[in-house]
Short mmCIF file of C-alpha atoms in Angstrom, two decimals:
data_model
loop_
_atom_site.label_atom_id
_atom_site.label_comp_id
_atom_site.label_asym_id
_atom_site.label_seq_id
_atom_site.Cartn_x
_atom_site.Cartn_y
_atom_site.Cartn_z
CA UNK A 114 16.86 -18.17 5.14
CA UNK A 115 18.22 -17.01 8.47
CA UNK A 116 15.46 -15.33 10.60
CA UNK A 117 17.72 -12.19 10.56
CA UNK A 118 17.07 -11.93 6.84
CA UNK A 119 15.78 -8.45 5.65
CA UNK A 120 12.94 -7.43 4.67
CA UNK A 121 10.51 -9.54 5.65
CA UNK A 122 7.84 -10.97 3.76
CA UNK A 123 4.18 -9.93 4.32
CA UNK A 124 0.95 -10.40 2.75
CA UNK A 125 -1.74 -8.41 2.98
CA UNK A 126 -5.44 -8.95 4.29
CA UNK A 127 -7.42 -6.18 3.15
CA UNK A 128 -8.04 -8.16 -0.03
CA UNK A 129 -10.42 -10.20 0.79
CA UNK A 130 -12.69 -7.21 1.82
CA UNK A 131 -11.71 -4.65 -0.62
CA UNK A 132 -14.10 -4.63 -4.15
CA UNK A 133 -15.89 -7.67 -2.64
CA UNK A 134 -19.61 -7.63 -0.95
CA UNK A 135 -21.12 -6.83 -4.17
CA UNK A 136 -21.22 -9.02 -6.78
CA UNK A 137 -18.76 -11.38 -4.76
CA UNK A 138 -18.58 -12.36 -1.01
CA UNK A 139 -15.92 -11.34 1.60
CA UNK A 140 -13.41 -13.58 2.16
CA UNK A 141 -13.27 -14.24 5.80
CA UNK A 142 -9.85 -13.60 7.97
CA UNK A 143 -9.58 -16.74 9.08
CA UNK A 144 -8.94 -18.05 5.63
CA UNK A 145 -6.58 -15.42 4.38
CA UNK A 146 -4.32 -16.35 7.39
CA UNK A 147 -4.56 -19.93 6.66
CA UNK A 148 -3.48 -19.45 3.23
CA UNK A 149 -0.88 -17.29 4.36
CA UNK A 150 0.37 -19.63 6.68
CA UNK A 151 0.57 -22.32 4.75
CA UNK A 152 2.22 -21.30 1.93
CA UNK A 153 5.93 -22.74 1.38
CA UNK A 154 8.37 -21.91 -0.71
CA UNK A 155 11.68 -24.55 -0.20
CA UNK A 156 10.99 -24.04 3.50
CA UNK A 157 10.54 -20.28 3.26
CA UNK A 158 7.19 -18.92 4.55
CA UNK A 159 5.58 -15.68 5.21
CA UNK A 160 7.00 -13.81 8.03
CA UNK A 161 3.33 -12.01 8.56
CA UNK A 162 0.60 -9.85 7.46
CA UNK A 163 -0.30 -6.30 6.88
CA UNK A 164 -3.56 -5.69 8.55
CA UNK A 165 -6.34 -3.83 7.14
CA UNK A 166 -9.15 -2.33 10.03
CA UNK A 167 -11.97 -3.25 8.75
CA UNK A 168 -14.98 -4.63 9.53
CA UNK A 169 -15.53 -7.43 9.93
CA UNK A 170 -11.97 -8.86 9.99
CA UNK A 171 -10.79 -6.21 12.85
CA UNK A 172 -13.30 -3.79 14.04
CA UNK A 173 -11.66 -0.40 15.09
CA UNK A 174 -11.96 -1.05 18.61
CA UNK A 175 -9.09 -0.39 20.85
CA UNK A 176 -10.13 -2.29 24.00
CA UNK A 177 -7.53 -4.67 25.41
CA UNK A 178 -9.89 -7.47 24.96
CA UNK A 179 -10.21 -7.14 21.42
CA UNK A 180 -6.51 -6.48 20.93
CA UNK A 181 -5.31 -9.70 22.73
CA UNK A 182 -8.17 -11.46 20.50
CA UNK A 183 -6.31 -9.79 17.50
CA UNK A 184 -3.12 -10.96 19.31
CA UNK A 185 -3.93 -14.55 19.85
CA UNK A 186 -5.74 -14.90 16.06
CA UNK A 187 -2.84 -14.00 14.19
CA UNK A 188 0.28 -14.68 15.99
CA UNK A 189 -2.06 -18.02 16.67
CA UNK A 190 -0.95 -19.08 12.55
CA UNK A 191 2.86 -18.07 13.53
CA UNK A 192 2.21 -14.74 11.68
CA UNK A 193 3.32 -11.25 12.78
CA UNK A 194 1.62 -7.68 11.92
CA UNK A 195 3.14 -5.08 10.00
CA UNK A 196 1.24 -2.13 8.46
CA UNK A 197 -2.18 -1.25 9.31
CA UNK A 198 -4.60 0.16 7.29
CA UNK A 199 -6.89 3.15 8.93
CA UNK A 200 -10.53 2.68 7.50
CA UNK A 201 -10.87 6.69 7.06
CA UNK A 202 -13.62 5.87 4.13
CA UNK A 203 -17.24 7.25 5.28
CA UNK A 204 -19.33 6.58 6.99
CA UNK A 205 -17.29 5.65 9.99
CA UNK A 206 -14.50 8.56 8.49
CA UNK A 207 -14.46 11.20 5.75
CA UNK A 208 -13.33 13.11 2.63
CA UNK A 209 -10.26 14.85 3.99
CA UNK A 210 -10.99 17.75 1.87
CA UNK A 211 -14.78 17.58 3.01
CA UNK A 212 -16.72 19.43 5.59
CA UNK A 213 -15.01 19.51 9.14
CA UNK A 214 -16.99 17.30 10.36
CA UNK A 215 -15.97 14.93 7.52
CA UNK A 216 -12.36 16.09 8.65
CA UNK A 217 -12.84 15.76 11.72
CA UNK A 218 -14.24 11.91 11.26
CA UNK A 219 -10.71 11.39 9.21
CA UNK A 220 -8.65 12.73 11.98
CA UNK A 221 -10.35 10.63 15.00
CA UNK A 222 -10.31 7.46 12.96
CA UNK A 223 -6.57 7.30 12.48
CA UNK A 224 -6.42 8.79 15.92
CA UNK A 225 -7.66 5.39 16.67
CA UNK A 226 -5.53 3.24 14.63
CA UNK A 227 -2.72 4.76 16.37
CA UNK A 228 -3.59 3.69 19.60
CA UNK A 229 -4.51 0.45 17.92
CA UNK A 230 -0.83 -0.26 16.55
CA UNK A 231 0.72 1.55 19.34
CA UNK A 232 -1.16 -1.53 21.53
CA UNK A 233 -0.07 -4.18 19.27
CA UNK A 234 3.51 -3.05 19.33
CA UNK A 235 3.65 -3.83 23.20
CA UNK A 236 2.49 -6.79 22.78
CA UNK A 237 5.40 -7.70 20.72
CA UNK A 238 3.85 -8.68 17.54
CA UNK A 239 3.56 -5.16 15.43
CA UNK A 240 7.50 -5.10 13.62
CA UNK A 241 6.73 -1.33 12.15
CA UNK A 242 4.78 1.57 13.03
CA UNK A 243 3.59 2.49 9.51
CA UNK A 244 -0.34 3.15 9.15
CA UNK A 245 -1.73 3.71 5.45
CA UNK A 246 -3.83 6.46 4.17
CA UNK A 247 -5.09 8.39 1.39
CA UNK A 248 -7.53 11.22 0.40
CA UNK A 249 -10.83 9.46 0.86
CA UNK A 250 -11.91 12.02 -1.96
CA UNK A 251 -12.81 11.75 -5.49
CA UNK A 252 -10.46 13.47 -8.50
CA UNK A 253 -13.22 14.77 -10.29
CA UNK A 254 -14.80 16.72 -6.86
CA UNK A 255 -10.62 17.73 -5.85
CA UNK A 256 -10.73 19.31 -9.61
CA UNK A 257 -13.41 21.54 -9.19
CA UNK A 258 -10.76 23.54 -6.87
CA UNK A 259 -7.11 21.96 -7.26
CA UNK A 260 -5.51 24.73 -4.81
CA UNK A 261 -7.96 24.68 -1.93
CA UNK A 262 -8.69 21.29 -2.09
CA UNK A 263 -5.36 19.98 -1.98
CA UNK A 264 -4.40 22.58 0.67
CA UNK A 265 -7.62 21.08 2.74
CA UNK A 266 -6.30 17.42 2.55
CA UNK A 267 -2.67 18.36 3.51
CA UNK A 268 -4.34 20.28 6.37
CA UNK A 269 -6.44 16.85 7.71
CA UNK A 270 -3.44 15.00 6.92
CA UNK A 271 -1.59 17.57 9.07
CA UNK A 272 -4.04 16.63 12.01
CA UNK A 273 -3.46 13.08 11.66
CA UNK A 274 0.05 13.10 11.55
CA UNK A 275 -0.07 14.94 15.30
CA UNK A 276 -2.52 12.54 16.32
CA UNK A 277 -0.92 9.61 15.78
CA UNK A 278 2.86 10.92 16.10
CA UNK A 279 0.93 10.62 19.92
CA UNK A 280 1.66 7.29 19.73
CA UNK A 281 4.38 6.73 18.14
CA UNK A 282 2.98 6.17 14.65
CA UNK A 283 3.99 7.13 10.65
CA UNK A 284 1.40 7.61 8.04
CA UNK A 285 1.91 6.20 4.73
CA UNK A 286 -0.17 7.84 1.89
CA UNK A 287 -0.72 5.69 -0.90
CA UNK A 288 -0.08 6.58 -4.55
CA UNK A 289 -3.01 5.85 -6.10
CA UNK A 290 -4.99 7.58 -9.38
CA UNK A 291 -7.93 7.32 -7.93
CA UNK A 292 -7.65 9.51 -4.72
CA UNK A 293 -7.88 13.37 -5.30
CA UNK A 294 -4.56 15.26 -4.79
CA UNK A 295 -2.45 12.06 -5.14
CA UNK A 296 -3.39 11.39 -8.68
CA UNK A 297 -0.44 11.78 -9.82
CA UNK A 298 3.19 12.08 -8.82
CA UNK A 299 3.37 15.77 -8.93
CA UNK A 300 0.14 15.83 -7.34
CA UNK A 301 1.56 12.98 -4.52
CA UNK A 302 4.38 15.72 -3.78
CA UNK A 303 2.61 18.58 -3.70
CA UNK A 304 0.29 17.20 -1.03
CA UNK A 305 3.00 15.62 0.97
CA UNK A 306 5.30 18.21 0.90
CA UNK A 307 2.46 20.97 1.64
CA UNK A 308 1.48 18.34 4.99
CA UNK A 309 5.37 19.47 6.34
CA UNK A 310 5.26 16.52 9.12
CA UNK A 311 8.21 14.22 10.05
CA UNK A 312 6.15 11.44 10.40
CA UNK A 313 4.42 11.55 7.21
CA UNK A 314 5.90 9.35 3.74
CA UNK A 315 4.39 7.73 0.69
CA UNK A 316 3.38 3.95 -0.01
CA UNK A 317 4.64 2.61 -3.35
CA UNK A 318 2.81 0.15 -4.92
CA UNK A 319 4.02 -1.25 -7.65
CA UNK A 320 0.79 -1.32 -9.25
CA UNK A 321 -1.06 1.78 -8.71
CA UNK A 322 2.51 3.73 -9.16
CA UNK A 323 2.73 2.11 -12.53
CA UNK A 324 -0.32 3.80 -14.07
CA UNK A 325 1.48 7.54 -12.29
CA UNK A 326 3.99 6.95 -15.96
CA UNK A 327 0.68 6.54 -18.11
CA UNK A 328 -0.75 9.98 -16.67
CA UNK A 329 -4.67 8.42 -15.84
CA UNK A 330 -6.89 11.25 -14.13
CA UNK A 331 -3.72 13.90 -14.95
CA UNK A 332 -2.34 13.16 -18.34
CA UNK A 333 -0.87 16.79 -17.81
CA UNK A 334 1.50 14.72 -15.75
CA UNK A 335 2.39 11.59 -17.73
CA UNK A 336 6.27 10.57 -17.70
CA UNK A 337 6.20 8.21 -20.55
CA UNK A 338 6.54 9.58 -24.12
CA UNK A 339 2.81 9.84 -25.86
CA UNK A 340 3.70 7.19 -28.65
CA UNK A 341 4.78 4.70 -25.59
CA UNK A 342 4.94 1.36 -27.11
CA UNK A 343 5.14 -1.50 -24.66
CA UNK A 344 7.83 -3.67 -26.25
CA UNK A 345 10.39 0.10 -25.50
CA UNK A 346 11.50 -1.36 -22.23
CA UNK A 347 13.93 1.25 -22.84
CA UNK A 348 11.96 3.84 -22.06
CA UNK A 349 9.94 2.30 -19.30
CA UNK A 350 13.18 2.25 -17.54
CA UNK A 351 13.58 5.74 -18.12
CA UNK A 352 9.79 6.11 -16.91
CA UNK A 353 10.31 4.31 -13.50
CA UNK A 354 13.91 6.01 -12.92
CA UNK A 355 12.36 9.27 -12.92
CA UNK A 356 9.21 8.20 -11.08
CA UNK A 357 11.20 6.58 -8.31
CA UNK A 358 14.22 9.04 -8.32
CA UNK A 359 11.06 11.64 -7.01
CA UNK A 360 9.05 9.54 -4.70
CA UNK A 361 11.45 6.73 -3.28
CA UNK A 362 12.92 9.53 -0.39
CA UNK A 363 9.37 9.72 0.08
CA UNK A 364 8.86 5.77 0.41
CA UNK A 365 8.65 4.26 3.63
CA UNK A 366 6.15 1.02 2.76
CA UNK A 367 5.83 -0.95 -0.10
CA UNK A 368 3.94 -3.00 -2.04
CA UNK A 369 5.40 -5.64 -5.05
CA UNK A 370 2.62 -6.36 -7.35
CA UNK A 371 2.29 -6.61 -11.33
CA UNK A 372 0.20 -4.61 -13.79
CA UNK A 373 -1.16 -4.70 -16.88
CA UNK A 374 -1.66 -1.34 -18.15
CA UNK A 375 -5.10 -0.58 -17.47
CA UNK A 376 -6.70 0.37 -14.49
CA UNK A 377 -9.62 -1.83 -12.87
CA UNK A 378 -12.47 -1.41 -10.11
CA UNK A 379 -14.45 -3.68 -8.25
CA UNK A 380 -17.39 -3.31 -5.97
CA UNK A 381 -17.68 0.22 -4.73
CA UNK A 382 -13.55 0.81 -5.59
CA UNK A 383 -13.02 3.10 -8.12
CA UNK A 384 -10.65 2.30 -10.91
CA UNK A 385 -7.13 2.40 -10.35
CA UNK A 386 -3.90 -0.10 -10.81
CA UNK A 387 -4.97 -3.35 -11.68
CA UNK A 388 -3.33 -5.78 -9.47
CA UNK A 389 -2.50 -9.06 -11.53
CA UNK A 390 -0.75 -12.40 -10.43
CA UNK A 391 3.45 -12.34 -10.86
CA UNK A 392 2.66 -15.20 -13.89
CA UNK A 393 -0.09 -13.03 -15.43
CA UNK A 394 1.31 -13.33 -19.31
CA UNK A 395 0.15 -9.58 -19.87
CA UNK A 396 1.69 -8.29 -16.99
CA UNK A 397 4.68 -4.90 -18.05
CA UNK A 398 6.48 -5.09 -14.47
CA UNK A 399 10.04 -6.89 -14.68
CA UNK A 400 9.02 -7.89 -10.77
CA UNK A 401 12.61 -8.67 -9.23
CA UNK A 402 14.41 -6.05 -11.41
CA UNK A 403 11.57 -3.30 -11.46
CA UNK A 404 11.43 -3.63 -7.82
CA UNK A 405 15.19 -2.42 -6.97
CA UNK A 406 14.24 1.27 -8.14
CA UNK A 407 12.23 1.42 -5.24
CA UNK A 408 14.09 -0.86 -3.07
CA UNK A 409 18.15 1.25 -3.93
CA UNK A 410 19.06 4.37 -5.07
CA UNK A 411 20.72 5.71 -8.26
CA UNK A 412 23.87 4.24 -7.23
CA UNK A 413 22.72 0.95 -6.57
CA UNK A 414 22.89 0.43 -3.13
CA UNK A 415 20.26 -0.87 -0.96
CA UNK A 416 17.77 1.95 1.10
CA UNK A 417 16.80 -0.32 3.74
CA UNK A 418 14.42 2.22 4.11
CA UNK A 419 11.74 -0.26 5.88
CA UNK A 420 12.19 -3.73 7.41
CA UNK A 421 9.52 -5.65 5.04
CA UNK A 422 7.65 -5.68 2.07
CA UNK A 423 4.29 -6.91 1.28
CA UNK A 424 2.44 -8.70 -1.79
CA UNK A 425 -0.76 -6.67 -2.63
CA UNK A 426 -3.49 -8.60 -4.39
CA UNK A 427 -6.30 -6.51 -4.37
CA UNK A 428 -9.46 -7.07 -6.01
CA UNK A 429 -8.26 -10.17 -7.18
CA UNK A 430 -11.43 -12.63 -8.06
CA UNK A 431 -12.59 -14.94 -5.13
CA UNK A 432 -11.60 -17.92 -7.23
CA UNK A 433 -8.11 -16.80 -7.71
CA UNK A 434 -7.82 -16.36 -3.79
CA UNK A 435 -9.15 -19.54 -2.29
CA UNK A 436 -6.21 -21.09 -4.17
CA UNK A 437 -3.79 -22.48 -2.18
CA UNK A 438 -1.08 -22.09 -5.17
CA UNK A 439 -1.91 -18.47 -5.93
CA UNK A 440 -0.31 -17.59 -2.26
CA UNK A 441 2.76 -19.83 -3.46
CA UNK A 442 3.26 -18.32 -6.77
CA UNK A 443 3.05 -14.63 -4.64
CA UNK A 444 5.55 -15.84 -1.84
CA UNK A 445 7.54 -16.98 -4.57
CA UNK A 446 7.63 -13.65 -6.21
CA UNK A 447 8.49 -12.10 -3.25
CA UNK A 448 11.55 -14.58 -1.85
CA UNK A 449 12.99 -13.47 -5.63
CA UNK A 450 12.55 -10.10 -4.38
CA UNK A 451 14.56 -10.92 -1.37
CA UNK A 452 17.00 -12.64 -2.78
CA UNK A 453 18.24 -9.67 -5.08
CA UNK A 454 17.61 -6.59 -3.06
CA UNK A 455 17.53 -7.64 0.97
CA UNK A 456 19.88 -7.80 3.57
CA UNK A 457 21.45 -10.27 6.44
CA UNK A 458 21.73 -8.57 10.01
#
């Protein structure tokens, strides 16, 4: 592939922190990268990472110092850094529909991962300037109050969006059913449409989207016919067209992954998509074809609406990641991907 090929291929690092320190341990940084690194598929390798803030693979901490050691530690495997990931979960932020100083907490933490990929985009090694967020709030505690609830988060995420437009930075709010006021794709639009920011835009995942047609946490909003059966790709294709045809203007990140039809937690994540490996036998996604309704639009042609795209395999079991083949499998995946939807330049 010519190094000019679009997008680029990332994998993600949050991972081996998220749904682990419970009943499994955290898989270090170091390790992810080297797995990243090292995977190789007919001379085709990851282009980089998207990089999760969190303690204690990257602290939060915008100091030079620890931003050339962030520098040197990943560009050190021949990786670059795409998307960040603001840790806006308390304690260190708070439920953007919460108290103010809960808001408040939200507000100063992506504050801070602005300046944090602001500084890693002059050094040369941040290729986007996409940060992800969500609610950091519950559905259950956002239904007690649906209209001044969601009104609260769009006003935080109002407050974030200035903050880090500061420095040059987008925020990316993740579909997911487990965050209040983005439960759903209705509720995903009302939310980012009520923010009314230039710099704000929605992370697909291919995953967590999925379960957005099945109506979990707001069946009131389920796209997919209530006698769904699973071998009517038919109408899953209607599903997604519809799904994507509302959020992909939204879309400025995304994330291939497969599903199963159920939703999953681990550790102190509630349940949402469950992420599964491309070869999982149960898995509903069509990867490479399902893909193109977020990656062009009802014509056909291409969005090029972001520059890469990255595998999430969240909560995946430790035993799955510390294999070496389970990276090759995913880069494989993704060079398919490539190969039908990207772009020379």
């Amino acid at each position: 592939m010519s190094k000019h090929t679009f997008p680029k291929l990332h994998n993600a690092t949050w991972p081996g922190i998220v749904g682990k320190g419970d009943h499994e341990p955290i898989i270090s940084l170091d390790e992810l990268l080297e797995k990243t690194a090292a995977a190789n598929v007919n001379g085709v390798k990851f282009d980089g990472v998207d990089l999760g803030l969190f303690d204690p693979h990257v602290k939060l901490d915008t100091s030079d110092d620890h931003i050339s050691w962030v520098v040197d530690k990943i560009g050190g495997y021949g990786l670059e850094i795409g998307t960040l990931v603001a840790p806006i979960w308390p304690p260190d932020g708070g439920s953007a529909m919460g108290s103010q100083a809960d808001r408040d907490r939200f507000v100063d933490v992506v504050k801070r991962a602005a300046e944090f990929g602001y500084k890693l985009r002059k050094q040369g090694i941040r290729t986007n300037n996409v940060i992800r967020i969500d609610s950091a709030s519950g559905v259950e505690d956002w239904s007690k109050n649906p209209l001044e609830n969601t009104k609260l988060i769009a006003d935080t995420f109002r407050r974030a969006c200035d903050a880090a437009a500061e420095y040059g930075e987008r925020l990316a709010a993740e579909g997911e059913i487990c965050w209040g006021g983005m439960q759903s794709w209705r509720k995903m639009l009302d939310t980012l449409e009520m923010v009314d920011r230039e710099n704000i835009g929605f992370q697909a995942d291919m995953s967590h989207t999925f379960l957005y047609l099945l109506g979990y946490n707001s069946p009131e909003d389920r796209i997919l016919k209530a006698d769904f059966e699973w071998s009517d790709r038919e109408e899953l294709e209607r599903g997604l067209q519809f799904l994507t045809s509302q959020l992909r203007p939204w879309t400025i990140d995304f994330h291939v992954a497969q599903n199963d039809g159920t939703v999953f937690g681990s550790g102190s994540h509630d349940k949402t998509g469950r992420h599964c490996l491309p070869t999982d036998p149960n898995g509903k996604l069509d990867i490479v074809k399902d893909a193109g309704y977020w990656l062009r639009d009802e014509q056909g042609k291409l969005t090029k609406a972001f520059n890469h795209i990255c595998w999430d395999g969240c909560m995946f079991p430790n035993e799955v990641m510390h294999k070496q083949e389970t990276w090759n499998s995913i880069l494989e995946t993704l060079i398919k991907v490539r190969d039908q939807h990207g772009w020379s330049e």
